[in-house]
JSON list of C-alpha atoms in Angstrom, two decimals:
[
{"chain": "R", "resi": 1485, "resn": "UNK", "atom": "CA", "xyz": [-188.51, -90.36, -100.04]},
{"chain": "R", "resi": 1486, "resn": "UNK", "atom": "CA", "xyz": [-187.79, -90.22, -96.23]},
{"chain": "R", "resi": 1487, "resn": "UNK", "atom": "CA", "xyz": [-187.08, -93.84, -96.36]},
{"chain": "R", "resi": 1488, "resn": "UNK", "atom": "CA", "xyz": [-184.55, -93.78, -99.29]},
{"chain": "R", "resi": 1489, "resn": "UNK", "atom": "CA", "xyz": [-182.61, -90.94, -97.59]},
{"chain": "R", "resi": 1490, "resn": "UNK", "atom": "CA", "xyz": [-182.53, -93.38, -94.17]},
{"chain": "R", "resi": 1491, "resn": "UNK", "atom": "CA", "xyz": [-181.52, -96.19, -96.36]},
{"chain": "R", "resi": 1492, "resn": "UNK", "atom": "CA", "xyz": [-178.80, -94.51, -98.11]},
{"chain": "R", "resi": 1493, "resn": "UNK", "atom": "CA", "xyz": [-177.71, -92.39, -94.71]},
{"chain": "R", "resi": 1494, "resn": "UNK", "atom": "CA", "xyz": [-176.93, -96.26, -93.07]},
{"chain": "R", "resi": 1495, "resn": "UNK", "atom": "CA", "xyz": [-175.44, -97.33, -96.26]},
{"chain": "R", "resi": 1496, "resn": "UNK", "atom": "CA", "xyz": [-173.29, -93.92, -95.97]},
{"chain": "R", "resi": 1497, "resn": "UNK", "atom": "CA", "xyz": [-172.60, -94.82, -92.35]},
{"chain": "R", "resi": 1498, "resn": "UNK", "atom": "CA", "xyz": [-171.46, -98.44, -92.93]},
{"chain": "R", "resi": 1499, "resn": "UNK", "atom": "CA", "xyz": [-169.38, -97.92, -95.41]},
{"chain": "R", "resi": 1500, "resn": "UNK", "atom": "CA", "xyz": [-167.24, -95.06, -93.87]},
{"chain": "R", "resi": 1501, "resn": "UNK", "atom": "CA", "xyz": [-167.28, -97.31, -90.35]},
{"chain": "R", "resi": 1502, "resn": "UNK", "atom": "CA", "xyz": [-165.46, -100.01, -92.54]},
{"chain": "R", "resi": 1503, "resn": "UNK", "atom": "CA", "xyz": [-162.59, -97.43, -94.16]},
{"chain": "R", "resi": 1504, "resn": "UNK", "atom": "CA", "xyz": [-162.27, -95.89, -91.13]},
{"chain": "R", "resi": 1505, "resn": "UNK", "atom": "CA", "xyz": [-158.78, -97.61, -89.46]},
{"chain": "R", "resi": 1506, "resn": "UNK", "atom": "CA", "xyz": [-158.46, -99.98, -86.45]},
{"chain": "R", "resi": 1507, "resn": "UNK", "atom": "CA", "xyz": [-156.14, -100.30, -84.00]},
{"chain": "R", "resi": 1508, "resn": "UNK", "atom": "CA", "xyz": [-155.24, -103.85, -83.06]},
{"chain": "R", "resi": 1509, "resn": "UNK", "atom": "CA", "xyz": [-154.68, -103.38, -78.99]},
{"chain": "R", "resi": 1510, "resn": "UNK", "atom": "CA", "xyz": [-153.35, -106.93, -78.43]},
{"chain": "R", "resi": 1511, "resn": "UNK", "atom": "CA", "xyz": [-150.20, -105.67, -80.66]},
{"chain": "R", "resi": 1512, "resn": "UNK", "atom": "CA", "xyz": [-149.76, -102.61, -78.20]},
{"chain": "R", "resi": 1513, "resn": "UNK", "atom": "CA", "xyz": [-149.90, -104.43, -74.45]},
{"chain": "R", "resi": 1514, "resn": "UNK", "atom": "CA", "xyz": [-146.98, -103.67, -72.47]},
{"chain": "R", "resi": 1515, "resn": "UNK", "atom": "CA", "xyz": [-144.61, -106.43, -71.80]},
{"chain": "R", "resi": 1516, "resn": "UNK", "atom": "CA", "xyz": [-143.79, -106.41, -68.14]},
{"chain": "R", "resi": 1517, "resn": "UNK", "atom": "CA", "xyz": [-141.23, -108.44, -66.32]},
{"chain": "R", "resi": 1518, "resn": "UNK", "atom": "CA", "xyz": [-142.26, -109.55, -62.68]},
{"chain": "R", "resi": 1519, "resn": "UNK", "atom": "CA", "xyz": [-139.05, -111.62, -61.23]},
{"chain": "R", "resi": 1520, "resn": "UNK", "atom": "CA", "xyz": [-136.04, -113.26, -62.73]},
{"chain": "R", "resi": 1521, "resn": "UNK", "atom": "CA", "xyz": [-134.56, -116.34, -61.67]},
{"chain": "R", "resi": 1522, "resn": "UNK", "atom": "CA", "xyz": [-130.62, -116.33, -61.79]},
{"chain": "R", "resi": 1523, "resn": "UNK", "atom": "CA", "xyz": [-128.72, -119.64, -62.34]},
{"chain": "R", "resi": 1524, "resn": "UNK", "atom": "CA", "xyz": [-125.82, -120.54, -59.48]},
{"chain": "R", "resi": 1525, "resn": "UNK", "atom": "CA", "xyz": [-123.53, -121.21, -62.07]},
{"chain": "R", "resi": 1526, "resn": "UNK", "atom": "CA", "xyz": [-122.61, -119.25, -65.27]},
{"chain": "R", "resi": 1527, "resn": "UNK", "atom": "CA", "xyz": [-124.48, -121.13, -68.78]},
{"chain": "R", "resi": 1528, "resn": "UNK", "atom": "CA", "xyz": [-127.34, -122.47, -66.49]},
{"chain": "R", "resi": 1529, "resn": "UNK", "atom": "CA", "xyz": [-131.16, -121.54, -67.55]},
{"chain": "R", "resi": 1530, "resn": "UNK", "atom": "CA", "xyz": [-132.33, -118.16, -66.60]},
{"chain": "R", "resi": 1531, "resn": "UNK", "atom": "CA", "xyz": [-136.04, -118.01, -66.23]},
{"chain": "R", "resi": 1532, "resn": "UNK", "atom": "CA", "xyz": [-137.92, -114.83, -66.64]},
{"chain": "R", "resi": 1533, "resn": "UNK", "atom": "CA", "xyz": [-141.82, -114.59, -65.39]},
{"chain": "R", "resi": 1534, "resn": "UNK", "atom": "CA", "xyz": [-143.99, -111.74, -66.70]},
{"chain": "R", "resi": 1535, "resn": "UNK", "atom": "CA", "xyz": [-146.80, -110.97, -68.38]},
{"chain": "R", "resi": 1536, "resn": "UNK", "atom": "CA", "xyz": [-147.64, -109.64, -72.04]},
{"chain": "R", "resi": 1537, "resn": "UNK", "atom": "CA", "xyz": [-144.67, -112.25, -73.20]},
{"chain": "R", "resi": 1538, "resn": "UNK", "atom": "CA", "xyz": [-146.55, -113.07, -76.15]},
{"chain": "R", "resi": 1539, "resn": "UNK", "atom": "CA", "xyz": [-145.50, -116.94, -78.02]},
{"chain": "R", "resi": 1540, "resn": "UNK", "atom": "CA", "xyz": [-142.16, -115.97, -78.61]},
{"chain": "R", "resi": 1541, "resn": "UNK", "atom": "CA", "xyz": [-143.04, -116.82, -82.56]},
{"chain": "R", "resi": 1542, "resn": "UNK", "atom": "CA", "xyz": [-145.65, -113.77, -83.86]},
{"chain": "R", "resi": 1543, "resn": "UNK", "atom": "CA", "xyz": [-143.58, -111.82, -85.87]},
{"chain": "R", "resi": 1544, "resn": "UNK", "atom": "CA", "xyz": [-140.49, -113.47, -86.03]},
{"chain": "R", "resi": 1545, "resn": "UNK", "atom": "CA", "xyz": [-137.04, -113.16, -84.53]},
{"chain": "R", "resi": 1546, "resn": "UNK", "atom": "CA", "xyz": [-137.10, -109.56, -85.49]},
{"chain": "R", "resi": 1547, "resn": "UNK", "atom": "CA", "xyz": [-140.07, -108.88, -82.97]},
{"chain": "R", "resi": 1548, "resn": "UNK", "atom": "CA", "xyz": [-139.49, -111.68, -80.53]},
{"chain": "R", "resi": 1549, "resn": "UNK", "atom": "CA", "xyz": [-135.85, -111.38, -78.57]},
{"chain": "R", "resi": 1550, "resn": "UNK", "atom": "CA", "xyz": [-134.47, -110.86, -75.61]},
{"chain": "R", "resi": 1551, "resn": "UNK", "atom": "CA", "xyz": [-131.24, -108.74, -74.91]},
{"chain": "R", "resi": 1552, "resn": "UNK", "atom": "CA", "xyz": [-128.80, -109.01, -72.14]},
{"chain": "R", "resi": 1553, "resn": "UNK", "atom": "CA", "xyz": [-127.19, -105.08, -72.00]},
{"chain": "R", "resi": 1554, "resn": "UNK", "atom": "CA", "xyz": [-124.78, -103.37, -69.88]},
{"chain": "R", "resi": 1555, "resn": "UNK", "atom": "CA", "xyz": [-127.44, -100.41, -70.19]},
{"chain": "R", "resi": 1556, "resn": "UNK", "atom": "CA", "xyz": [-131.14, -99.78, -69.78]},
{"chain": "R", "resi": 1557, "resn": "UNK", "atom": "CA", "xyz": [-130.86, -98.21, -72.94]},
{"chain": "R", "resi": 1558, "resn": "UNK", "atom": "CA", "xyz": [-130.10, -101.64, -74.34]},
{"chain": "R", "resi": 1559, "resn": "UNK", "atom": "CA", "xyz": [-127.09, -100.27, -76.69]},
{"chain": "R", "resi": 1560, "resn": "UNK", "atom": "CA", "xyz": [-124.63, -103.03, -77.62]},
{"chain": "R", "resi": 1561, "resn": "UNK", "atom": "CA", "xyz": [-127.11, -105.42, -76.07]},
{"chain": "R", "resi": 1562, "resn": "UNK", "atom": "CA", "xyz": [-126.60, -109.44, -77.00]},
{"chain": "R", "resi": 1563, "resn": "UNK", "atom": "CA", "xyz": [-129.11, -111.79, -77.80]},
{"chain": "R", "resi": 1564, "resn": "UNK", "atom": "CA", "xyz": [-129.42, -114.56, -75.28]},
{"chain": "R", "resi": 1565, "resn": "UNK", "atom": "CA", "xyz": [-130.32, -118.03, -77.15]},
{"chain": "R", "resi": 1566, "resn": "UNK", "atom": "CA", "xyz": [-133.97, -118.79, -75.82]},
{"chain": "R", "resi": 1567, "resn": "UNK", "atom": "CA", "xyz": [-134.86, -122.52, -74.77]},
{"chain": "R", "resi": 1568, "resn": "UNK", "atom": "CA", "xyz": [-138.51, -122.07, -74.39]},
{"chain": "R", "resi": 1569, "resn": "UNK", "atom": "CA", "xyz": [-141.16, -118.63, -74.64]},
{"chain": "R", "resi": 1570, "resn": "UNK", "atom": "CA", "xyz": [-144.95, -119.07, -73.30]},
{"chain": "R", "resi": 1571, "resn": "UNK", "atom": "CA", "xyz": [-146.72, -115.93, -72.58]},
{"chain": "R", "resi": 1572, "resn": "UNK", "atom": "CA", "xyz": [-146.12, -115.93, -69.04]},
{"chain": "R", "resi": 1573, "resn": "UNK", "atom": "CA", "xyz": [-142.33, -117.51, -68.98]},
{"chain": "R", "resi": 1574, "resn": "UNK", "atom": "CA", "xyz": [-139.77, -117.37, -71.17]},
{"chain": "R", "resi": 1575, "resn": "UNK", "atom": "CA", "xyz": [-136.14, -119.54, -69.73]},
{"chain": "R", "resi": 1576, "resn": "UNK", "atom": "CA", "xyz": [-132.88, -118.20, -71.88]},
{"chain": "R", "resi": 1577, "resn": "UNK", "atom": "CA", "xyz": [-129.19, -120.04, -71.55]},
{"chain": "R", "resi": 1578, "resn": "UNK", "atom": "CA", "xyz": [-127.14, -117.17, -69.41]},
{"chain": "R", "resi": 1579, "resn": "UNK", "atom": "CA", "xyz": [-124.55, -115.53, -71.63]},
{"chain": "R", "resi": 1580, "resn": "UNK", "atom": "CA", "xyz": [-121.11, -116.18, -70.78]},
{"chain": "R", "resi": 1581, "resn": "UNK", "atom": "CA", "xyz": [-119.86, -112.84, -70.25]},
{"chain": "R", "resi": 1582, "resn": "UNK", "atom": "CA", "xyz": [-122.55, -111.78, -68.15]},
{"chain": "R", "resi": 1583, "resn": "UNK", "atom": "CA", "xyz": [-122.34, -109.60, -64.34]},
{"chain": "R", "resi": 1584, "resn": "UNK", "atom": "CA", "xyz": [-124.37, -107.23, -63.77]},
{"chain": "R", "resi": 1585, "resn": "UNK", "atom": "CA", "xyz": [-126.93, -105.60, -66.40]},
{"chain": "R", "resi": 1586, "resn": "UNK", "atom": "CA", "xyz": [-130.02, -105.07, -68.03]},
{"chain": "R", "resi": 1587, "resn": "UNK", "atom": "CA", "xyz": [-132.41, -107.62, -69.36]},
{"chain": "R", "resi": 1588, "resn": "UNK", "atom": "CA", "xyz": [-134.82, -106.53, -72.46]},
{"chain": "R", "resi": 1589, "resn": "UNK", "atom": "CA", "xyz": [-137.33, -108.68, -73.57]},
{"chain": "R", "resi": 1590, "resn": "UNK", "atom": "CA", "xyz": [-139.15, -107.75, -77.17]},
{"chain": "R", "resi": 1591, "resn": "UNK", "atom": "CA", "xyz": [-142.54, -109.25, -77.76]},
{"chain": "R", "resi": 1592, "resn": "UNK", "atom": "CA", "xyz": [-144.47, -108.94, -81.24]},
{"chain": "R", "resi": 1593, "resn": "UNK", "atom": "CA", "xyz": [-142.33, -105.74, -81.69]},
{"chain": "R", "resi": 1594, "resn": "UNK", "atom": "CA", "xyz": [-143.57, -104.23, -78.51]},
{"chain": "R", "resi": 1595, "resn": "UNK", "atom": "CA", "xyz": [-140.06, -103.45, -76.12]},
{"chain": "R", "resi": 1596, "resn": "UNK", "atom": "CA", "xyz": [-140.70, -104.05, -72.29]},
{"chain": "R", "resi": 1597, "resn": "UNK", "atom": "CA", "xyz": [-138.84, -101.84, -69.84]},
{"chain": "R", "resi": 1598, "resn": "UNK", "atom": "CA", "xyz": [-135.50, -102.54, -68.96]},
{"chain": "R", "resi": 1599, "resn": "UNK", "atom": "CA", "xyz": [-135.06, -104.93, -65.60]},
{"chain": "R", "resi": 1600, "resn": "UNK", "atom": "CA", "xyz": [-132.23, -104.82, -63.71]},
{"chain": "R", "resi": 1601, "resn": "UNK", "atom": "CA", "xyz": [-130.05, -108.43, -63.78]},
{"chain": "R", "resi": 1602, "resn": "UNK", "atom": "CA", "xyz": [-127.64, -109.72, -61.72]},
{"chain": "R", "resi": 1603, "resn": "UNK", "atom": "CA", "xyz": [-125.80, -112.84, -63.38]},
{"chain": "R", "resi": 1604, "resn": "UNK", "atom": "CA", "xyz": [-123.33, -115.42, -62.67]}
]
C-alpha cells in the first residue's frame, strides 16, 4: 500500500511539474548597447556593438528594429534600413535627416535603453 501511494505521489508530482509554466529567459535578456560608430558623411554605415542583439530575424520585423528618435522615449522614432544584424553588431544606413538623438534597438521584442547619438 505504501508503495502505491509513493508511486502515485511521483506520478502526482510529475504531472503538475509539467502544467506548471516556464519562463523562457533567453526571450527576457537585456539588450545593451556598448559604443556606436558614426559615419563622416551623412548615408554612410553606422555600426552599433552590444550585446543581447539577438539575429536580427527571431520574431520578425515587428520584434527586430532599430529606431533613430529625437527622444529617449523613442516617440516619432524612424526605422533605419539595417544592412547586416549578428548578435554582437548590427551596421544600419544613417538616416538622412539625422543630428543629434536617440538610438533604440528592439531585439526578439525585448527594447534596449535608449543611447545617446550624434549623427552626420
Amino acid at each position: 500500500m505504501k508503495r502505491l501511494a509513493l508511486i502515485l505521489t511521483g506520478a502526482l508530482a510529475v504531472l503538475l511539474g509539467a502544467c506548471a509554466p516556464s519562463t523562457d529567459i533567453t526571450m527576457r535578456v537585456p539588450v545593451q548597447v556598448l559604443a556606436v560608430t558614426v559615419p563622416q558623411t551623412m548615408g554612410d554605415t553606422v555600426v552599433v556593438q552590444g550585446r543581447n542583439l539577438g539575429d536580427g530575424r527571431t520574431g520578425g520585423e515587428r520584434a527586430n528594429y532599430v529606431l533613430f528618435a529625437r527622444t529617449p522615449d523613442a516617440r516619432d522614432g524612424q526605422r533605419v534600413q539595417v544592412l547586416s544584424w549578428t548578435p554582437n553588431r548590427i551596421e544600419f544606413v544613417s538616416p538622412d535627416e539625422a543630428g543629434t538623438g536617440w538610438l533604440i534597438v528592439v531585439a526578439n521584442g525585448v527594447r534596449g535603453e535608449a543611447f545617446p547619438i550624434s549623427l552626420p
